[in-house]
Amino acid sequence: MWVNGWIWLIAALVLAAIELFVPGWAFMGLAAAVGIMGVMLLSGVWTAGLPLTLIVTALMSAVVWFALRRLVGGSKGDVRIWDRDIND
C-alpha cells in the first residue's frame, strides 16, 4: 500500500496545503520530495521497499529545501549579522 504512487502524490498535495498556513519553507521541500517520489513510483523508476523509499525521500527533501532556500533566499524579517564595519 505504501509504495503506491497515488498515495505519495496525495500526501504531497496535503503537505503543500499545510505550507500555505505555516510561515517559511517548512513543508515545501518535503512536499516537493514526496511529489517527486510519487511520480517515480507511478512511472516505475523506483521499485525499492518502504524503508529505503523513506530515506531517499528525506534526503531529497533536504536537497530541495536547500535549493529553494538558495534560489529564493530568506525572508525580509531575517536577522542580518554584520561581519565588517559599514564605514570601511
Short mmCIF file of N, CA and C in Angstrom, two decimals:
data_model
loop_
_atom_site.label_atom_id
_atom_site.label_comp_id
_atom_site.label_asym_id
_atom_site.label_seq_id
_atom_site.Cartn_x
_atom_site.Cartn_y
_atom_site.Cartn_z
N MET A 1 0.83 -1.19 0.00
CA MET A 1 0.00 0.00 0.00
C MET A 1 0.87 1.26 0.00
N TRP A 2 1.97 1.29 0.76
CA TRP A 2 2.77 2.50 0.89
C TRP A 2 3.69 2.75 -0.29
N VAL A 3 3.79 1.81 -1.20
CA VAL A 3 4.59 2.04 -2.40
C VAL A 3 3.68 2.39 -3.58
N ASN A 4 2.46 2.76 -3.30
CA ASN A 4 1.52 3.23 -4.32
C ASN A 4 1.80 4.72 -4.57
N GLY A 5 2.09 5.07 -5.81
CA GLY A 5 2.45 6.43 -6.14
C GLY A 5 1.34 7.44 -5.89
N TRP A 6 0.08 7.01 -6.01
CA TRP A 6 -1.03 7.94 -5.81
C TRP A 6 -1.12 8.40 -4.36
N ILE A 7 -0.80 7.52 -3.44
CA ILE A 7 -0.81 7.92 -2.02
C ILE A 7 0.26 8.98 -1.78
N TRP A 8 1.42 8.80 -2.41
CA TRP A 8 2.51 9.77 -2.25
C TRP A 8 2.13 11.11 -2.87
N LEU A 9 1.46 11.11 -4.01
CA LEU A 9 1.05 12.37 -4.63
C LEU A 9 -0.01 13.09 -3.79
N ILE A 10 -0.93 12.34 -3.21
CA ILE A 10 -1.94 12.95 -2.33
C ILE A 10 -1.26 13.53 -1.09
N ALA A 11 -0.28 12.80 -0.54
CA ALA A 11 0.46 13.31 0.61
C ALA A 11 1.21 14.58 0.24
N ALA A 12 1.76 14.65 -0.97
CA ALA A 12 2.46 15.86 -1.41
C ALA A 12 1.50 17.05 -1.49
N LEU A 13 0.31 16.82 -1.97
CA LEU A 13 -0.67 17.91 -2.03
C LEU A 13 -1.10 18.36 -0.63
N VAL A 14 -1.24 17.42 0.28
CA VAL A 14 -1.59 17.78 1.66
C VAL A 14 -0.46 18.59 2.30
N LEU A 15 0.77 18.18 2.09
CA LEU A 15 1.90 18.92 2.64
C LEU A 15 2.02 20.31 2.02
N ALA A 16 1.74 20.42 0.73
CA ALA A 16 1.76 21.73 0.08
C ALA A 16 0.64 22.62 0.63
N ALA A 17 -0.51 22.03 0.94
CA ALA A 17 -1.60 22.81 1.53
C ALA A 17 -1.24 23.26 2.94
N ILE A 18 -0.56 22.42 3.70
CA ILE A 18 -0.11 22.81 5.04
C ILE A 18 0.88 23.97 4.94
N GLU A 19 1.69 23.97 3.89
CA GLU A 19 2.68 25.04 3.70
C GLU A 19 2.00 26.41 3.57
N LEU A 20 0.78 26.44 3.09
CA LEU A 20 0.06 27.71 2.97
C LEU A 20 -0.22 28.35 4.33
N PHE A 21 -0.33 27.52 5.36
CA PHE A 21 -0.68 28.03 6.68
C PHE A 21 0.51 28.17 7.61
N VAL A 22 1.67 27.64 7.23
CA VAL A 22 2.86 27.70 8.08
C VAL A 22 3.84 28.67 7.44
N PRO A 23 4.35 29.63 8.20
CA PRO A 23 5.30 30.57 7.60
C PRO A 23 6.64 29.92 7.29
N GLY A 24 7.30 30.43 6.29
CA GLY A 24 8.61 29.92 5.93
C GLY A 24 8.52 28.80 4.91
N TRP A 25 9.62 28.06 4.78
CA TRP A 25 9.68 26.96 3.83
C TRP A 25 9.63 25.62 4.55
N ALA A 26 8.86 25.53 5.61
CA ALA A 26 8.90 24.35 6.48
C ALA A 26 8.48 23.07 5.76
N PHE A 27 7.44 23.11 4.98
CA PHE A 27 6.92 21.89 4.36
C PHE A 27 7.12 21.83 2.85
N MET A 28 7.62 22.89 2.24
CA MET A 28 7.72 22.92 0.78
C MET A 28 8.74 21.91 0.26
N GLY A 29 9.89 21.79 0.91
CA GLY A 29 10.89 20.82 0.48
C GLY A 29 10.37 19.40 0.61
N LEU A 30 9.68 19.14 1.71
CA LEU A 30 9.11 17.80 1.91
C LEU A 30 8.01 17.52 0.90
N ALA A 31 7.16 18.50 0.62
CA ALA A 31 6.09 18.30 -0.35
C ALA A 31 6.66 18.03 -1.74
N ALA A 32 7.70 18.75 -2.13
CA ALA A 32 8.30 18.53 -3.44
C ALA A 32 8.95 17.16 -3.52
N ALA A 33 9.67 16.76 -2.47
CA ALA A 33 10.33 15.45 -2.47
C ALA A 33 9.32 14.32 -2.50
N VAL A 34 8.24 14.45 -1.75
CA VAL A 34 7.19 13.43 -1.75
C VAL A 34 6.51 13.37 -3.12
N GLY A 35 6.31 14.52 -3.74
CA GLY A 35 5.72 14.55 -5.08
C GLY A 35 6.64 13.89 -6.11
N ILE A 36 7.93 14.18 -6.03
CA ILE A 36 8.89 13.55 -6.95
C ILE A 36 8.90 12.04 -6.76
N MET A 37 8.88 11.60 -5.50
CA MET A 37 8.87 10.16 -5.23
C MET A 37 7.58 9.53 -5.72
N GLY A 38 6.46 10.23 -5.60
CA GLY A 38 5.20 9.71 -6.12
C GLY A 38 5.24 9.51 -7.62
N VAL A 39 5.80 10.47 -8.33
CA VAL A 39 5.93 10.34 -9.79
C VAL A 39 6.88 9.20 -10.14
N MET A 40 7.97 9.07 -9.37
CA MET A 40 8.91 7.98 -9.63
C MET A 40 8.26 6.62 -9.37
N LEU A 41 7.43 6.52 -8.35
CA LEU A 41 6.74 5.26 -8.07
C LEU A 41 5.70 4.94 -9.14
N LEU A 42 4.98 5.96 -9.59
CA LEU A 42 3.97 5.72 -10.62
C LEU A 42 4.59 5.33 -11.96
N SER A 43 5.73 5.92 -12.28
CA SER A 43 6.36 5.62 -13.57
C SER A 43 7.16 4.32 -13.54
N GLY A 44 7.39 3.77 -12.37
CA GLY A 44 8.13 2.52 -12.28
C GLY A 44 9.63 2.70 -12.19
N VAL A 45 10.10 3.94 -12.07
CA VAL A 45 11.53 4.20 -11.95
C VAL A 45 12.04 3.72 -10.60
N TRP A 46 11.23 3.89 -9.55
CA TRP A 46 11.62 3.49 -8.20
C TRP A 46 10.81 2.26 -7.80
N THR A 47 11.50 1.19 -7.42
CA THR A 47 10.81 -0.05 -7.04
C THR A 47 11.27 -0.59 -5.70
N ALA A 48 12.05 0.18 -4.94
CA ALA A 48 12.56 -0.29 -3.65
C ALA A 48 11.44 -0.33 -2.62
N GLY A 49 11.73 -0.92 -1.48
CA GLY A 49 10.76 -1.03 -0.40
C GLY A 49 10.57 0.28 0.35
N LEU A 50 9.69 0.23 1.34
CA LEU A 50 9.33 1.43 2.09
C LEU A 50 10.49 2.04 2.87
N PRO A 51 11.32 1.27 3.60
CA PRO A 51 12.39 1.92 4.37
C PRO A 51 13.36 2.72 3.50
N LEU A 52 13.80 2.15 2.40
CA LEU A 52 14.72 2.86 1.51
C LEU A 52 14.02 4.04 0.83
N THR A 53 12.76 3.89 0.54
CA THR A 53 11.98 4.97 -0.06
C THR A 53 11.89 6.16 0.88
N LEU A 54 11.68 5.90 2.17
CA LEU A 54 11.61 6.98 3.15
C LEU A 54 12.95 7.68 3.32
N ILE A 55 14.03 6.92 3.30
CA ILE A 55 15.36 7.51 3.44
C ILE A 55 15.68 8.40 2.24
N VAL A 56 15.41 7.91 1.04
CA VAL A 56 15.69 8.69 -0.17
C VAL A 56 14.80 9.93 -0.22
N THR A 57 13.56 9.80 0.22
CA THR A 57 12.66 10.96 0.25
C THR A 57 13.16 12.01 1.24
N ALA A 58 13.66 11.58 2.38
CA ALA A 58 14.21 12.53 3.36
C ALA A 58 15.43 13.25 2.80
N LEU A 59 16.29 12.52 2.11
CA LEU A 59 17.47 13.15 1.51
C LEU A 59 17.07 14.12 0.40
N MET A 60 16.10 13.71 -0.43
CA MET A 60 15.61 14.61 -1.48
C MET A 60 14.96 15.85 -0.88
N SER A 61 14.28 15.68 0.24
CA SER A 61 13.64 16.81 0.90
C SER A 61 14.67 17.83 1.34
N ALA A 62 15.78 17.36 1.91
CA ALA A 62 16.84 18.28 2.33
C ALA A 62 17.46 18.99 1.14
N VAL A 63 17.69 18.27 0.05
CA VAL A 63 18.28 18.87 -1.14
C VAL A 63 17.34 19.92 -1.73
N VAL A 64 16.06 19.59 -1.84
CA VAL A 64 15.09 20.54 -2.39
C VAL A 64 14.95 21.76 -1.48
N TRP A 65 14.94 21.55 -0.16
CA TRP A 65 14.82 22.67 0.76
C TRP A 65 16.01 23.61 0.63
N PHE A 66 17.23 23.06 0.60
CA PHE A 66 18.41 23.91 0.44
C PHE A 66 18.42 24.61 -0.91
N ALA A 67 17.98 23.93 -1.97
CA ALA A 67 17.93 24.56 -3.29
C ALA A 67 16.92 25.70 -3.31
N LEU A 68 15.75 25.49 -2.73
CA LEU A 68 14.75 26.56 -2.68
C LEU A 68 15.25 27.73 -1.83
N ARG A 69 15.90 27.42 -0.73
CA ARG A 69 16.42 28.47 0.13
C ARG A 69 17.48 29.29 -0.60
N ARG A 70 18.30 28.60 -1.40
CA ARG A 70 19.37 29.27 -2.14
C ARG A 70 18.79 30.09 -3.30
N LEU A 71 17.82 29.55 -4.01
CA LEU A 71 17.25 30.25 -5.17
C LEU A 71 16.35 31.41 -4.77
N VAL A 72 15.49 31.19 -3.80
CA VAL A 72 14.52 32.21 -3.42
C VAL A 72 15.09 33.13 -2.36
N GLY A 73 15.91 32.61 -1.48
CA GLY A 73 16.51 33.43 -0.43
C GLY A 73 15.66 33.44 0.82
N GLY A 74 16.16 34.15 1.79
CA GLY A 74 15.46 34.25 3.07
C GLY A 74 14.37 35.30 3.02
N SER A 75 13.63 35.36 4.08
CA SER A 75 12.57 36.36 4.16
C SER A 75 13.16 37.69 4.60
N LYS A 76 12.41 38.74 4.43
CA LYS A 76 12.89 40.07 4.76
C LYS A 76 13.02 40.27 6.28
N GLY A 77 12.40 39.42 7.06
CA GLY A 77 12.45 39.54 8.50
C GLY A 77 13.64 38.84 9.13
N ASP A 78 14.49 38.21 8.33
CA ASP A 78 15.65 37.51 8.88
C ASP A 78 16.63 38.51 9.50
N VAL A 79 17.30 38.08 10.52
CA VAL A 79 18.30 38.90 11.20
C VAL A 79 19.57 38.93 10.36
N ARG A 80 20.11 40.11 10.15
CA ARG A 80 21.37 40.24 9.42
C ARG A 80 22.51 40.35 10.42
N ILE A 81 23.55 39.60 10.17
CA ILE A 81 24.73 39.65 11.02
C ILE A 81 25.82 40.35 10.24
N TRP A 82 26.31 41.45 10.79
CA TRP A 82 27.35 42.22 10.12
C TRP A 82 28.70 41.66 10.54
N ASP A 83 29.52 41.30 9.56
CA ASP A 83 30.84 40.77 9.88
C ASP A 83 31.95 41.80 9.62
N ARG A 84 31.58 42.99 9.16
CA ARG A 84 32.55 44.06 8.97
C ARG A 84 31.84 45.39 9.25
N ASP A 85 32.63 46.39 9.49
CA ASP A 85 32.10 47.70 9.78
C ASP A 85 31.57 48.33 8.50
N ILE A 86 30.40 48.95 8.54
CA ILE A 86 29.82 49.52 7.34
C ILE A 86 30.53 50.80 6.91
N ASN A 87 31.38 51.37 7.77
CA ASN A 87 32.11 52.58 7.43
C ASN A 87 33.44 52.31 6.74
N ASP A 88 33.81 51.04 6.62
CA ASP A 88 35.09 50.71 5.96
C ASP A 88 34.98 50.83 4.47
#
